[in-house]
Every structure is written in structure tokens, then in C-alpha cells.
mmCIF file of C-alpha atoms and ligand atoms in Angstrom:
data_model
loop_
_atom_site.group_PDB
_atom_site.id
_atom_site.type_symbol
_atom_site.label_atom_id
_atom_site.label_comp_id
_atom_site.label_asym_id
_atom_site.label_seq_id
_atom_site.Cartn_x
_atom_site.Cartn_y
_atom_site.Cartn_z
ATOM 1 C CA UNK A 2 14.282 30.015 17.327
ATOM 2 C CA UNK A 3 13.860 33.140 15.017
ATOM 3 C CA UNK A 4 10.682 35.565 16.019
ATOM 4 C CA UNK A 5 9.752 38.317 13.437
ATOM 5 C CA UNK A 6 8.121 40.823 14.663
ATOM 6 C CA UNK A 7 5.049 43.351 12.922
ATOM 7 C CA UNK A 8 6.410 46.334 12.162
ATOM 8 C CA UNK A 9 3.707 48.169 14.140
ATOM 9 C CA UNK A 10 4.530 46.644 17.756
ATOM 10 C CA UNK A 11 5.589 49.369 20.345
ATOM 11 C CA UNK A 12 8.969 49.778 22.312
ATOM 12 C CA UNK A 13 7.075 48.724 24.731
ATOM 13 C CA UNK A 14 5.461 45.433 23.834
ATOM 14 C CA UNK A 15 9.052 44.238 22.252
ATOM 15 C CA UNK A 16 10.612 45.035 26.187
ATOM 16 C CA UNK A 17 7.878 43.499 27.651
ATOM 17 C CA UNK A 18 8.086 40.066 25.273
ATOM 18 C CA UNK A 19 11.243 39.402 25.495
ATOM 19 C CA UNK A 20 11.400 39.920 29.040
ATOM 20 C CA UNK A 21 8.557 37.052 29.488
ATOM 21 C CA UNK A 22 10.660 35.034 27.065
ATOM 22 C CA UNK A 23 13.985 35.175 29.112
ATOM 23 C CA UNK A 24 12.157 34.925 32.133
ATOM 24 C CA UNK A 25 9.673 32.291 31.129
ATOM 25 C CA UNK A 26 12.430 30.116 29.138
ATOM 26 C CA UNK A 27 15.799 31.184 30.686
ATOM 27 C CA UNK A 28 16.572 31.921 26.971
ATOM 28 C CA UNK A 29 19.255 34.765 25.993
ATOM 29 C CA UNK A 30 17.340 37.309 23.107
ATOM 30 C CA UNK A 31 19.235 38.847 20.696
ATOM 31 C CA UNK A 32 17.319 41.550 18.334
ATOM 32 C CA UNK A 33 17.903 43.310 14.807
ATOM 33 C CA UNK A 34 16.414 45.492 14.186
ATOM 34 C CA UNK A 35 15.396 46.509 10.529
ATOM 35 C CA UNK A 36 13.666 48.824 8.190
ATOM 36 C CA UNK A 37 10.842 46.840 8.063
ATOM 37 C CA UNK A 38 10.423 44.131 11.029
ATOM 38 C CA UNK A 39 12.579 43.359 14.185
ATOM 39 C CA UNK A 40 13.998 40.016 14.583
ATOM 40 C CA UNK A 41 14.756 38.131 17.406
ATOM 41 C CA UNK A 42 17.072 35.011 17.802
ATOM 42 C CA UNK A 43 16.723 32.662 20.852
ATOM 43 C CA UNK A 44 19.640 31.361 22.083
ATOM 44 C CA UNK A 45 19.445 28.729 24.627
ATOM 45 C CA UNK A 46 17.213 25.481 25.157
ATOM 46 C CA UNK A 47 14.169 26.605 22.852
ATOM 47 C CA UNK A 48 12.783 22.744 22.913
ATOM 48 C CA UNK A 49 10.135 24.056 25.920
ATOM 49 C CA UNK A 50 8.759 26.910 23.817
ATOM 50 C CA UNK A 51 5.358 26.918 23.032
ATOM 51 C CA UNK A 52 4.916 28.749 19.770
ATOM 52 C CA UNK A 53 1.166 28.635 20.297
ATOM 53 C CA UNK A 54 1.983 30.649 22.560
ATOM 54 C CA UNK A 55 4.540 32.791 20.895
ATOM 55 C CA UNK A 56 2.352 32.939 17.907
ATOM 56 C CA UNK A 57 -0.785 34.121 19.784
ATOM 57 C CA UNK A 58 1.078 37.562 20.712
ATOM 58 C CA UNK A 59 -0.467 39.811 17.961
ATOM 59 C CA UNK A 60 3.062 42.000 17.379
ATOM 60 C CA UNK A 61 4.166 38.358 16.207
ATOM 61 C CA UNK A 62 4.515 37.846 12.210
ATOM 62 C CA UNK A 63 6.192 34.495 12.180
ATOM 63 C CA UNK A 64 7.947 31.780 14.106
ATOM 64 C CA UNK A 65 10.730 29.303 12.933
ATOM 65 C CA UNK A 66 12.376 26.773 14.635
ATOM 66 C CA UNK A 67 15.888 26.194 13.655
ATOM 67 C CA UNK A 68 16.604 23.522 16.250
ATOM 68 C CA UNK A 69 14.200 20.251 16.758
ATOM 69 C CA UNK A 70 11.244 20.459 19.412
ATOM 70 C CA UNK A 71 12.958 16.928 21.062
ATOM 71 C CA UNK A 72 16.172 16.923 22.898
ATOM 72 C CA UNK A 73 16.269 13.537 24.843
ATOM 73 C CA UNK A 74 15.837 11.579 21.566
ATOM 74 C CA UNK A 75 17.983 14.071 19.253
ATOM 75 C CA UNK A 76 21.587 12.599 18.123
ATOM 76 C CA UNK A 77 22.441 16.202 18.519
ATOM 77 C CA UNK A 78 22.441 15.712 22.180
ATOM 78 C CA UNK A 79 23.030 12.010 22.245
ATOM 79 C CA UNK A 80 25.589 11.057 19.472
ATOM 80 C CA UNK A 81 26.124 7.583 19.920
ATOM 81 C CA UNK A 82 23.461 4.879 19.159
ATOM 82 C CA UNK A 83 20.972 3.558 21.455
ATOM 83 C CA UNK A 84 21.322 -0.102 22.039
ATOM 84 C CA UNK A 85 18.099 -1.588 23.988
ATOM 85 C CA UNK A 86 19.819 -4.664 26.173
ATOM 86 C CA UNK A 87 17.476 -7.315 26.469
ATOM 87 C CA UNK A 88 17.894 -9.837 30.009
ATOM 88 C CA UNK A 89 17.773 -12.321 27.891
ATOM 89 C CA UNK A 90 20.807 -10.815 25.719
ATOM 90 C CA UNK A 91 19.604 -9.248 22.046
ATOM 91 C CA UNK A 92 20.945 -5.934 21.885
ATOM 92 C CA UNK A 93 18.619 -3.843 19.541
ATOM 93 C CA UNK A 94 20.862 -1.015 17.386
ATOM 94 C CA UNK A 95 24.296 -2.609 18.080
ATOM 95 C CA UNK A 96 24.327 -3.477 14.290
ATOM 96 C CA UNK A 97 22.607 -6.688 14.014
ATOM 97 C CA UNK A 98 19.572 -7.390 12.499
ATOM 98 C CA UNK A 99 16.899 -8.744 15.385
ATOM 99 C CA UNK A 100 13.479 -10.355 13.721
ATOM 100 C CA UNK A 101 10.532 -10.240 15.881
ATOM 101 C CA UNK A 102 7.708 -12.959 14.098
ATOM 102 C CA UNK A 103 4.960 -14.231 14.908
ATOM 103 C CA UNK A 104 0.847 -13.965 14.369
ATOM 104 C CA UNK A 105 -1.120 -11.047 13.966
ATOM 105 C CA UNK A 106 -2.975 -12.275 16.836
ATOM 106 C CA UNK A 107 -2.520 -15.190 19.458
ATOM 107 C CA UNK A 108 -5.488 -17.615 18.661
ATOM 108 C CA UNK A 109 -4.485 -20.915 19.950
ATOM 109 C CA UNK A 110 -1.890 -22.675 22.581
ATOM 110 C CA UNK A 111 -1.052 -24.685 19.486
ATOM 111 C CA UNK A 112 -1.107 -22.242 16.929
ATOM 112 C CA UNK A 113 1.652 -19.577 19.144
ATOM 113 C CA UNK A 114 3.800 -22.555 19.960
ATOM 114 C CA UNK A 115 4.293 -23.778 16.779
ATOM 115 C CA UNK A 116 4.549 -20.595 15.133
ATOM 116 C CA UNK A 117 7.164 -19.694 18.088
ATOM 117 C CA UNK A 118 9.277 -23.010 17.458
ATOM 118 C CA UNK A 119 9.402 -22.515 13.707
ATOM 119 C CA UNK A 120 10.214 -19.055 13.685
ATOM 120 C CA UNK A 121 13.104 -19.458 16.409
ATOM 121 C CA UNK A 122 14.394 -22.427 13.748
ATOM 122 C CA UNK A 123 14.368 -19.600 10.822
ATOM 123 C CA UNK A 124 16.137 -17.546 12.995
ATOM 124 C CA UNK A 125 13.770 -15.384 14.556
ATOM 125 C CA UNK A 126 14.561 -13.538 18.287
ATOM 126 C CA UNK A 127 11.989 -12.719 19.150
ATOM 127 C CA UNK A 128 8.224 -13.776 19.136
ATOM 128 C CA UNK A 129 5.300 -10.882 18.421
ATOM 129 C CA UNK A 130 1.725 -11.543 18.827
ATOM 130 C CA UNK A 131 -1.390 -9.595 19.145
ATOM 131 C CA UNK A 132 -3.605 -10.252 22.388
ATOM 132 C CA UNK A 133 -5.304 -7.329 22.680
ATOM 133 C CA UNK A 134 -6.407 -6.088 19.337
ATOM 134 C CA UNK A 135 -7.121 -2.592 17.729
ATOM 135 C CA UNK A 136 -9.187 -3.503 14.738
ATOM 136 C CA UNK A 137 -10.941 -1.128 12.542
ATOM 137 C CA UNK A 138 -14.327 -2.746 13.103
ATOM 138 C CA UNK A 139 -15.704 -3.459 16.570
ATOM 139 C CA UNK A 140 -17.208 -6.588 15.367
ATOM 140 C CA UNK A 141 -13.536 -7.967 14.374
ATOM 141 C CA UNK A 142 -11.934 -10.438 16.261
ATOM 142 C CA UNK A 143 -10.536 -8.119 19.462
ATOM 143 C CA UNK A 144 -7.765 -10.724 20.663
ATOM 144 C CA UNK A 145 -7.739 -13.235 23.430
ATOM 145 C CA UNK A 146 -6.806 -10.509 26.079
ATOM 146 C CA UNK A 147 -5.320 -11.865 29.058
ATOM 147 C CA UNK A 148 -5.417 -15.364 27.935
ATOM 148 C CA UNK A 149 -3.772 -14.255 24.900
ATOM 149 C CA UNK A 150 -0.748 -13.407 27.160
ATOM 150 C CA UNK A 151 -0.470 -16.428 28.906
ATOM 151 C CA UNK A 152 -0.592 -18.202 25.691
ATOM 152 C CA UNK A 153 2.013 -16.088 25.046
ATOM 153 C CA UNK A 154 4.321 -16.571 28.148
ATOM 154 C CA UNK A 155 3.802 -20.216 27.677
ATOM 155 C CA UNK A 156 5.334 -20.389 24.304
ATOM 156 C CA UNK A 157 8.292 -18.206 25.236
ATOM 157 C CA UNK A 158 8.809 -21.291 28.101
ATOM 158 C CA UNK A 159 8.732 -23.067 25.277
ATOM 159 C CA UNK A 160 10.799 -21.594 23.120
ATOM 160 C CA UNK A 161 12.981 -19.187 25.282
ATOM 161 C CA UNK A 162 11.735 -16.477 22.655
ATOM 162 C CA UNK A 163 11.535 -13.364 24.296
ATOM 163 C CA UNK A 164 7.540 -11.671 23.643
ATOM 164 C CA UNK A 165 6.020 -8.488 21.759
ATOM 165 C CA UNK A 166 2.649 -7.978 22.134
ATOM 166 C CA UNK A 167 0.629 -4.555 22.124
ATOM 167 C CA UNK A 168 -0.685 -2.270 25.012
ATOM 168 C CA UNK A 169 -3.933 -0.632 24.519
ATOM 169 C CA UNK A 170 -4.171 0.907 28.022
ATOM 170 C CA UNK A 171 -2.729 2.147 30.800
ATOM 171 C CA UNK A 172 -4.424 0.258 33.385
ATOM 172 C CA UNK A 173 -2.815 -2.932 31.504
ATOM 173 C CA UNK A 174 0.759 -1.340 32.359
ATOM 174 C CA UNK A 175 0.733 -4.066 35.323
ATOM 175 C CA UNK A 176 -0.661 -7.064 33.160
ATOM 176 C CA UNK A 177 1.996 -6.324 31.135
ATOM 177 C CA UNK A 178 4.934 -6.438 33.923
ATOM 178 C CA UNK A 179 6.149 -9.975 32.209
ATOM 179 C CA UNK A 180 6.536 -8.881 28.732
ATOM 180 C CA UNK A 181 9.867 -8.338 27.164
ATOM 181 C CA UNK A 182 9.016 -5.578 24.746
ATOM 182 C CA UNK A 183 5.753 -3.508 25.210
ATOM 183 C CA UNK A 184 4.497 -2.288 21.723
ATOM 184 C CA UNK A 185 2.617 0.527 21.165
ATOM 185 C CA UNK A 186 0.370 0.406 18.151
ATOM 186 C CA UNK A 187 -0.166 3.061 15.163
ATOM 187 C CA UNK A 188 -3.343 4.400 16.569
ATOM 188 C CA UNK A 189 -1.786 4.497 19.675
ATOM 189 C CA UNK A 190 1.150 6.279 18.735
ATOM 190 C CA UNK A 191 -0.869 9.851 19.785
ATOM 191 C CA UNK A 192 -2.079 8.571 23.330
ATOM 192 C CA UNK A 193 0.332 10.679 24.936
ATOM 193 C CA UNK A 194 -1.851 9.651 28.659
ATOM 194 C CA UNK A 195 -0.720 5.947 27.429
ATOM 195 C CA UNK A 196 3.119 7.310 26.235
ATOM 196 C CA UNK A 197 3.672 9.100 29.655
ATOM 197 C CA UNK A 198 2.587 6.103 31.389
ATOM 198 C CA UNK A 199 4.961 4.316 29.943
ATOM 199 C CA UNK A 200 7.655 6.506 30.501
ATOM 200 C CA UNK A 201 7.451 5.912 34.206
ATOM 201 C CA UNK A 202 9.182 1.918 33.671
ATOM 202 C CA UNK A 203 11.726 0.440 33.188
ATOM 203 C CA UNK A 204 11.329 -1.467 29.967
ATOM 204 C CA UNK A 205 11.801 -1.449 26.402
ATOM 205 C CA UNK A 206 9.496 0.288 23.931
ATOM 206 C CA UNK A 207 8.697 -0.846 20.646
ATOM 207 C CA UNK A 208 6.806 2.565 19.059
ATOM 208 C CA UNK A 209 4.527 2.389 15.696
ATOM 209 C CA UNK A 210 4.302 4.955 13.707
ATOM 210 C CA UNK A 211 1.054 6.860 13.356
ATOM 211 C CA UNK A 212 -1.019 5.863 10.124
ATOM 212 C CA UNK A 213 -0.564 9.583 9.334
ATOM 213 C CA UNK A 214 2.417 10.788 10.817
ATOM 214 C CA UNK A 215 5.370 13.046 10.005
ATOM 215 C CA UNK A 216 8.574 11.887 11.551
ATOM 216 C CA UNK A 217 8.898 14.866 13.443
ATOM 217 C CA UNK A 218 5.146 13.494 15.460
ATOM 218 C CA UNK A 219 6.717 9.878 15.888
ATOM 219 C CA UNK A 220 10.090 11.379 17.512
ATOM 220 C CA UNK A 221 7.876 13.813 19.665
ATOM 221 C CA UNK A 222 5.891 10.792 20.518
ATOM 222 C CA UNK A 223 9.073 8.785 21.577
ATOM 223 C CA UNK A 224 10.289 11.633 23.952
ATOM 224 C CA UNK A 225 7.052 11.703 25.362
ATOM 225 C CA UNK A 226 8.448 8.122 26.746
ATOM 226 C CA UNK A 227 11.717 9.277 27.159
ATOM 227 C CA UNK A 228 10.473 12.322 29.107
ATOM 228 C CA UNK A 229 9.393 10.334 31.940
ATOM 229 C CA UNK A 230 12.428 8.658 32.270
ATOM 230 C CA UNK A 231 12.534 5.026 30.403
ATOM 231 C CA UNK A 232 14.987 6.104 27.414
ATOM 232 C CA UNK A 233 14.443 2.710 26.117
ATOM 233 C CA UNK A 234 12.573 3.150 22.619
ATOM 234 C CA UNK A 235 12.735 1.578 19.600
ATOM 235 C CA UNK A 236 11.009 3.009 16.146
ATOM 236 C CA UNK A 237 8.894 0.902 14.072
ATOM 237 C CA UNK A 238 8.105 2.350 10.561
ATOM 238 C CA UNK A 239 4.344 0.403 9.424
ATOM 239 C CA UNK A 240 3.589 2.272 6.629
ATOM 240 C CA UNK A 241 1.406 5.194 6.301
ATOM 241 C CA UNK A 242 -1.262 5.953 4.919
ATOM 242 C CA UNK A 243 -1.429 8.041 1.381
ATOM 243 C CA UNK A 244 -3.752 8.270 -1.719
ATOM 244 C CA UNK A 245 -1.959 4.969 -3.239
ATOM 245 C CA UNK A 246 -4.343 1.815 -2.807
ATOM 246 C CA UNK A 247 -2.239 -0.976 -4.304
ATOM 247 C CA UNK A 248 -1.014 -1.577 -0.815
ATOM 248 C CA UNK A 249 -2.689 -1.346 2.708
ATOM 249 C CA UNK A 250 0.280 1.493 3.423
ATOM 250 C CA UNK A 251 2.437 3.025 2.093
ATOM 251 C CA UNK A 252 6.140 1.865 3.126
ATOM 252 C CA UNK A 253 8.126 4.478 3.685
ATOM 253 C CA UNK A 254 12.009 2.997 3.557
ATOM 254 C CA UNK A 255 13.448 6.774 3.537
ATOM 255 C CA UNK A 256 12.540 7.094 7.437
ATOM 256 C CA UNK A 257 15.015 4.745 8.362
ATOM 257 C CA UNK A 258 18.234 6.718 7.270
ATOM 258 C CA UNK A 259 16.212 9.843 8.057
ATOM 259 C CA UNK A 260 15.476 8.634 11.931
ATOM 260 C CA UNK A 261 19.368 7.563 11.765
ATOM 261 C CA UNK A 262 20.111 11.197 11.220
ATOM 262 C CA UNK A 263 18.314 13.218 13.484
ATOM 263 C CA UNK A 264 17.421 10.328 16.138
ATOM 264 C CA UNK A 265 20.093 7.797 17.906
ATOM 265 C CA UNK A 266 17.207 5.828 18.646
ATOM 266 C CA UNK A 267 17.138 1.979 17.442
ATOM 267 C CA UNK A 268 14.576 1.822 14.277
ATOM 268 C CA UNK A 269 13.118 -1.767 12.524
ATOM 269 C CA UNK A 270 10.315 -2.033 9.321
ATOM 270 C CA UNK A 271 7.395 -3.865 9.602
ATOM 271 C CA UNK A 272 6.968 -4.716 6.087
ATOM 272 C CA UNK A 273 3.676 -6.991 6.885
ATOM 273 C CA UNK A 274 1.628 -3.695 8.143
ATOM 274 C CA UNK A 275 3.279 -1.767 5.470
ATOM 275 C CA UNK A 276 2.010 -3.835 2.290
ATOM 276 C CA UNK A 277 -0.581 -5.602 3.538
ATOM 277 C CA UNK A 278 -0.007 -8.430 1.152
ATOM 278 C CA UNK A 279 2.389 -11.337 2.393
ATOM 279 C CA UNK A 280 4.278 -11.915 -1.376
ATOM 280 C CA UNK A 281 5.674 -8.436 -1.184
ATOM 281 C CA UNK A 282 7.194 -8.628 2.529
ATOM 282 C CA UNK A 283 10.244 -10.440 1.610
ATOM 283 C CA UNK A 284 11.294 -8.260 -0.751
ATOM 284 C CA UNK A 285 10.405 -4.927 1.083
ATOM 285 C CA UNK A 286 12.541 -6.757 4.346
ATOM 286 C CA UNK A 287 15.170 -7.443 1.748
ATOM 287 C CA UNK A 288 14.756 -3.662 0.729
ATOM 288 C CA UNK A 289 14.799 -2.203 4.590
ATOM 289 C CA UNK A 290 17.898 -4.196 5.653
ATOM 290 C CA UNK A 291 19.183 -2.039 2.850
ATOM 291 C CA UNK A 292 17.533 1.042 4.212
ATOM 292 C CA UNK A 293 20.111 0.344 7.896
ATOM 293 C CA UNK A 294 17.062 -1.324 9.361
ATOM 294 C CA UNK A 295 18.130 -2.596 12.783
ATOM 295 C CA UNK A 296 15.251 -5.278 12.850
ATOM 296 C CA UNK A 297 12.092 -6.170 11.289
ATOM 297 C CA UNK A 298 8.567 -7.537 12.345
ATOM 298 C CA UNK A 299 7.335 -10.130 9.978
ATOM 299 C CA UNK A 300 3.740 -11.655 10.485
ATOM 300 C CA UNK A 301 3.779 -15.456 9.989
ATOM 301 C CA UNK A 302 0.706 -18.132 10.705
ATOM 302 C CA UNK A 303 0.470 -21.343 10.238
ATOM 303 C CA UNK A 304 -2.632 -20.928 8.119
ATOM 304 C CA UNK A 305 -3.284 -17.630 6.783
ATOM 305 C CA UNK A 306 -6.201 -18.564 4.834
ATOM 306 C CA UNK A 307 -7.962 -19.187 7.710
ATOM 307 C CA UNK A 308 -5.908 -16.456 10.194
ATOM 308 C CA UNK A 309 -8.515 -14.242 12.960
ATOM 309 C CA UNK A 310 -6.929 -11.451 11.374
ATOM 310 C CA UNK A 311 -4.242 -9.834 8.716
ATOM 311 C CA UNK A 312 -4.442 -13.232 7.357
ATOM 312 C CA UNK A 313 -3.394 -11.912 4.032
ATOM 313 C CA UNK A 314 -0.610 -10.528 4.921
ATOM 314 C CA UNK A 315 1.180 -13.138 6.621
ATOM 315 C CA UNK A 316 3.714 -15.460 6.227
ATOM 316 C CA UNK A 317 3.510 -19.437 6.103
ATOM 317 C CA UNK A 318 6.289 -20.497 8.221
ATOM 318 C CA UNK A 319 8.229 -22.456 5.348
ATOM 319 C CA UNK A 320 7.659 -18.690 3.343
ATOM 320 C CA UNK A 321 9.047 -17.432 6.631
ATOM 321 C CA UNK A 322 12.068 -19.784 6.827
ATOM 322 C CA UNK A 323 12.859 -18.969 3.164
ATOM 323 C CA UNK A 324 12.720 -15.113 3.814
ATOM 324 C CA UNK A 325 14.630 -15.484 6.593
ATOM 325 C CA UNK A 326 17.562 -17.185 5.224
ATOM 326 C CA UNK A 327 17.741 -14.322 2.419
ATOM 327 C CA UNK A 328 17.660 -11.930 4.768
ATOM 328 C CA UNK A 329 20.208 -12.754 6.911
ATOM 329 C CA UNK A 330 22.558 -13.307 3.857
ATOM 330 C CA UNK A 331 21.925 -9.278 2.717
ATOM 331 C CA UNK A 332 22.785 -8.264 5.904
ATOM 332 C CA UNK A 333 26.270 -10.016 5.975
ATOM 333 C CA UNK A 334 26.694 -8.784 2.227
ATOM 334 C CA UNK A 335 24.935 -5.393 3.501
ATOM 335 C CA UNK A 336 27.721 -5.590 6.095
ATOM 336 C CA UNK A 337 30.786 -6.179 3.862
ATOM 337 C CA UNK A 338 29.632 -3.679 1.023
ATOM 338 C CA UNK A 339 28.137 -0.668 3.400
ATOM 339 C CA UNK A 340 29.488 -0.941 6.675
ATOM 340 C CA UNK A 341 32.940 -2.095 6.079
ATOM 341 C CA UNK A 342 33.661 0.457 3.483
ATOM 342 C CA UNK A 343 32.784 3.545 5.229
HETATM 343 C C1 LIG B 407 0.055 -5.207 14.868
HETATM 344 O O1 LIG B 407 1.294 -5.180 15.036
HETATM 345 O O2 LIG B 407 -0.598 -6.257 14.814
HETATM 346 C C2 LIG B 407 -0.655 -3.931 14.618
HETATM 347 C C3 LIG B 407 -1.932 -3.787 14.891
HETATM 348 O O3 LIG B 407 0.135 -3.005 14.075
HETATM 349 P P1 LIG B 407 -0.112 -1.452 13.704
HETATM 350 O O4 LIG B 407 -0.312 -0.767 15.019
HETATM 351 O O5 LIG B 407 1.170 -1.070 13.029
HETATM 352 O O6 LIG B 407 -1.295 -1.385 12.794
HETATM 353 MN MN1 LIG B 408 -1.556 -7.363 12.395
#
């Protein structure tokens, strides 16, 4: 961290501050001083400074951070990949590519085990559905709730899929105990009460990103988790929201090699959030295998016309099966051409 300090301060102030810096941090200051300002350069683990606070001293003139404000989910720190080991054996960032389908919400017994079976036959590993909802309007359909996860746990009996399904709260944590992946939604992506919550246990993470957040938020948001202890995380990139209206969000495919580079957390697309319009998510999965996507979340339903919600964005399941099949058959070219040439 680089401090420039106001010409004006006092011999005084300048012992004082950094004092209360290597004190306060257990940082090591070094100062130049020039014609015009002083600088100082922080040396040590900076990632606990609060430049609120730094900024607040009025001898300050500017902050910069040259190192990130997250350490547990920097590849700086932690070169190798994450890989999230399921019980029930998918290993998410180990190189494959892991699809996680389903409904936008759970609706019916009928409806999430045969969207479950046909999903698993297109090659699916996992099954996501929606039982507690966060919909714009409070009049929208809100989910089934607890029956929704039943539904839920029946199907993956069923189907041996494991389940993703969304956590509003944290006195769900418990309700949730049985779920293989606990996702945390865009809007959630800030509750850092919810976040810290969920960094006390001891299972995997899928985390949105905020309709309006910068990468550096979303990786801030995943050591929240990590902070507490469960290091088990996985990115999901859903879009975000700019001033272009031909899609719900916009997609943004750069984050993935970007989240490679300064994160060795797992990251997957959700190209159904992203768009907002099912006859452009095949193409934008095709496009975010590309990106290194370890995974993807696809909506599918068996009849989106009449869907409780994101109908139009989802998937039939034959639309699913023939998505599926081309996506798969990028990833082994992806494979060949990208990874077996580096
Ligand atoms: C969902 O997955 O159904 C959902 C509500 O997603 P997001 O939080 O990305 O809007
Ligand atoms: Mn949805």
C-alpha cells in the first residue's frame, strides 16, 4: 500500500501515523521523502487495512493499493486450483465441465422429476431448482419453500442427482443441512450477515454475482465465506446489469479468465440469468466453455410457456439434450486445441 502524504503535515503527525500503522497492522513503513509530499510504502499483510480509515487522517492526500484487499481467495497465496469434492464424486475445477440444470423454480413432484431424469440423460450432474424465490415483485410466485426442498430431495432419490437450490436466510442454514450445493443468489451476493453464516460449514458454495458488481466485490464477497473457515466456493458469473436492454443482463464472458487470474477459485456461467432469452443460451454456453468455464447452470422446464417463473428463458428438455451434446463436444475439442497445446 502506497500513502501520500499533504505537504503541510507536521514531523509530528507523520511519527505519530505511522506508529499507529505498525502498531495497528504489524506492517513495516518505509518513507521518501520529497520536495513536495512524503510517501510511504507498506510492507507486510496490508489486506486488514481500512483505508476509510487511512483516508480520514487529514495529512492524507491519497491511498493506493498495490496488492488485492482478499488473501484467502487470491492465487497469489493459493496457486493451485480449487477443486470442490462432492460425496457423491464431481470434482468442480479439476478441468471438467459439471452442468447443474434444472427449473427456475420447483413447482411440481412431477415436473422436478422429470426434468431431473431428462437432464441426468443429457448429461447433466447436477440438478438446480429454486424453492425459495427472490423475485422482483412481491406478488410473483415466491417458491414452494420447504416443500420445494423435499420435492427436491425426492427427485435426487430418484435420480441420484446431487441438488442446488438457493438460501435466502440464515435461519434456513439448518433446513438446508441436506443440500449438496447451497447457492447464494445475485441480490444476495452483499448479505455479508448471510456470507459469514455460511462460512461457519462445511459445505460447498455456489456464489452469484451481484447484478452490479465489480469482480473485485464478488471475490471480497467469497472471502467473506472463506473467512469463516468453509474455503469451499465456487463463482457463478449471471450477468450484470448495464444500459444494454436487448438482454435481461449483460454476460460478461471476460470474468472467467479474469477470476482464473487473480482467484484459484472454481468459476461456471449461467447463461439462462445472463440473456434472459432461452435461444441465445446455447450459444453463450458454447461461448463460456470457451471462456475456461468450469461448469454452467442452464434453466430447463418441461413447459416454459406455462413456467411459475423465467419461463422465457428456459430450456425444453429435448433443446436441453441438444445443447448438451454440443457442449460436451467443445469441451473435448476445447481440450485438444487449448489445453493440450499449452
Ligand atoms: C436463480 O438461479 O434462479 C436466480 C434467482 O438467480 P440470480 O440470483 O442469478 O438472479
Ligand atoms: Mn431463475
Amino acid at each position: 500500500m502506497i500513502i501520500v502524504i499533504r505537504p503541510d503535515a507536521s514531523k509530528e503527525q507523520l511519527t505519530l501515523f505511522k506508529a499507529a500503522l505498525e502498531e495497528r497492522y504489524n506492517v513495516t513503513v518505509n518513507t521518501w521523502v520529497g520536495v513536495e509530499s512524503t510517501v510511504l510504502g507498506l510492507i507486510g499483510d496490508t489486506v486488514q487495512i481500512d483505508e476509510d480509515w487511512v483516508n480520514a487522517q487529514e495529512f492524507v492526500e491519497s491511498v493506493k493499493r498495490v496488492q488485492e484487499p482478499y488473501k484467502k481467495a487470491n492465487r497469489k497465496f493459493h496457486p493451485d486450483n480449487t477443486v470442490i469434492e462432492l460425496p457423491t464424486g464431481q470434482k468442480i475445477g479439476d478441468g471438467s465441465l459439471y452442468i447443474m440444470a434444472g427449473p427456475c423454480s420447483v413447482e411440481t413432484e412431477e415436473q422436478i422429476n422429470y426434468v431431473a431424469r431428462r437432464v441426468k440423460a443429457a448429461g447433466a450432474s447436477f440438478l438446480r431448482g429454486g424453492a425459495f424465490k427472490p423475485r422482483t415483485s412481491p406478488y410473483s410466485f415466491q417458491g414452494l419453500k420447504a416443500e420445494g426442498l423435499d420435492l427436491l430431495k425426492g427427485a435426487r432419490k430418484e435420480t441420484g442427482l446431487p441438488i442446488v437450490t438457493e438460501i435466502m436466510r440464515t435461519s434456513h442454514i439448518d433446513m438446508f443441512e441436506s443440500v449438496d450445493i447451497i447457492q447464494v443468489g445475485a441480490r444476495n451476493m452483499q448479505n455479508f450477515e448471510l456470507l459469514k453464516e455460511l462460512g461457519k460449514i462445511n459445505k460447498p458454495i455456489l456464489l452469484k454475482r451481484g447484478l452490479s458488481s465489480t469482480i473485485e466485490e464478488w471475490i471480497m464477497s467469497a472471502e467473506y465465506i472463506m473467512a469463516g473457515g468453509n474455503e469451499q466456493v465456487i463463482l457463478c458469473e449471471r450477468g450484470i446489469r448495464t444500459y444494454e436492454t436487448a438482454t435481461r443482463n449483460t454476460l460478461d464472458l471476460s470474468a472467467v479468465p479474469i477470476i482464473k487470474k487473480l482467484s484459484h477459485l472454481p468459476v461456471i456461467v449461467d447463461p439462462s440469468h445472463a440473456t434472459g432469452k432461452a435461444w441465445l443460451v446455447e450459444q453463450m454456453s458454447l461461448a463460456a466453455v470457451a471462456a475456461g468455464a468450469d461448469g454452467l447452470m442452464i434453466e430447463v422446464h418441461n413447459d416454459p410457456k406455462h413456467a411459475l417463473s423465467d419461463g422465457a428463458q428456459s430450456l425444453t428438455p429435448d433443446q436441453f439434450d441438444r445443447a448438451a451434446k454440443k457442449i460436451f463436444a467443445l469441451k473435448k475439442a476445447y481440450d485438444e486445441i487449448v489445453n493440450e497445446q499449452d
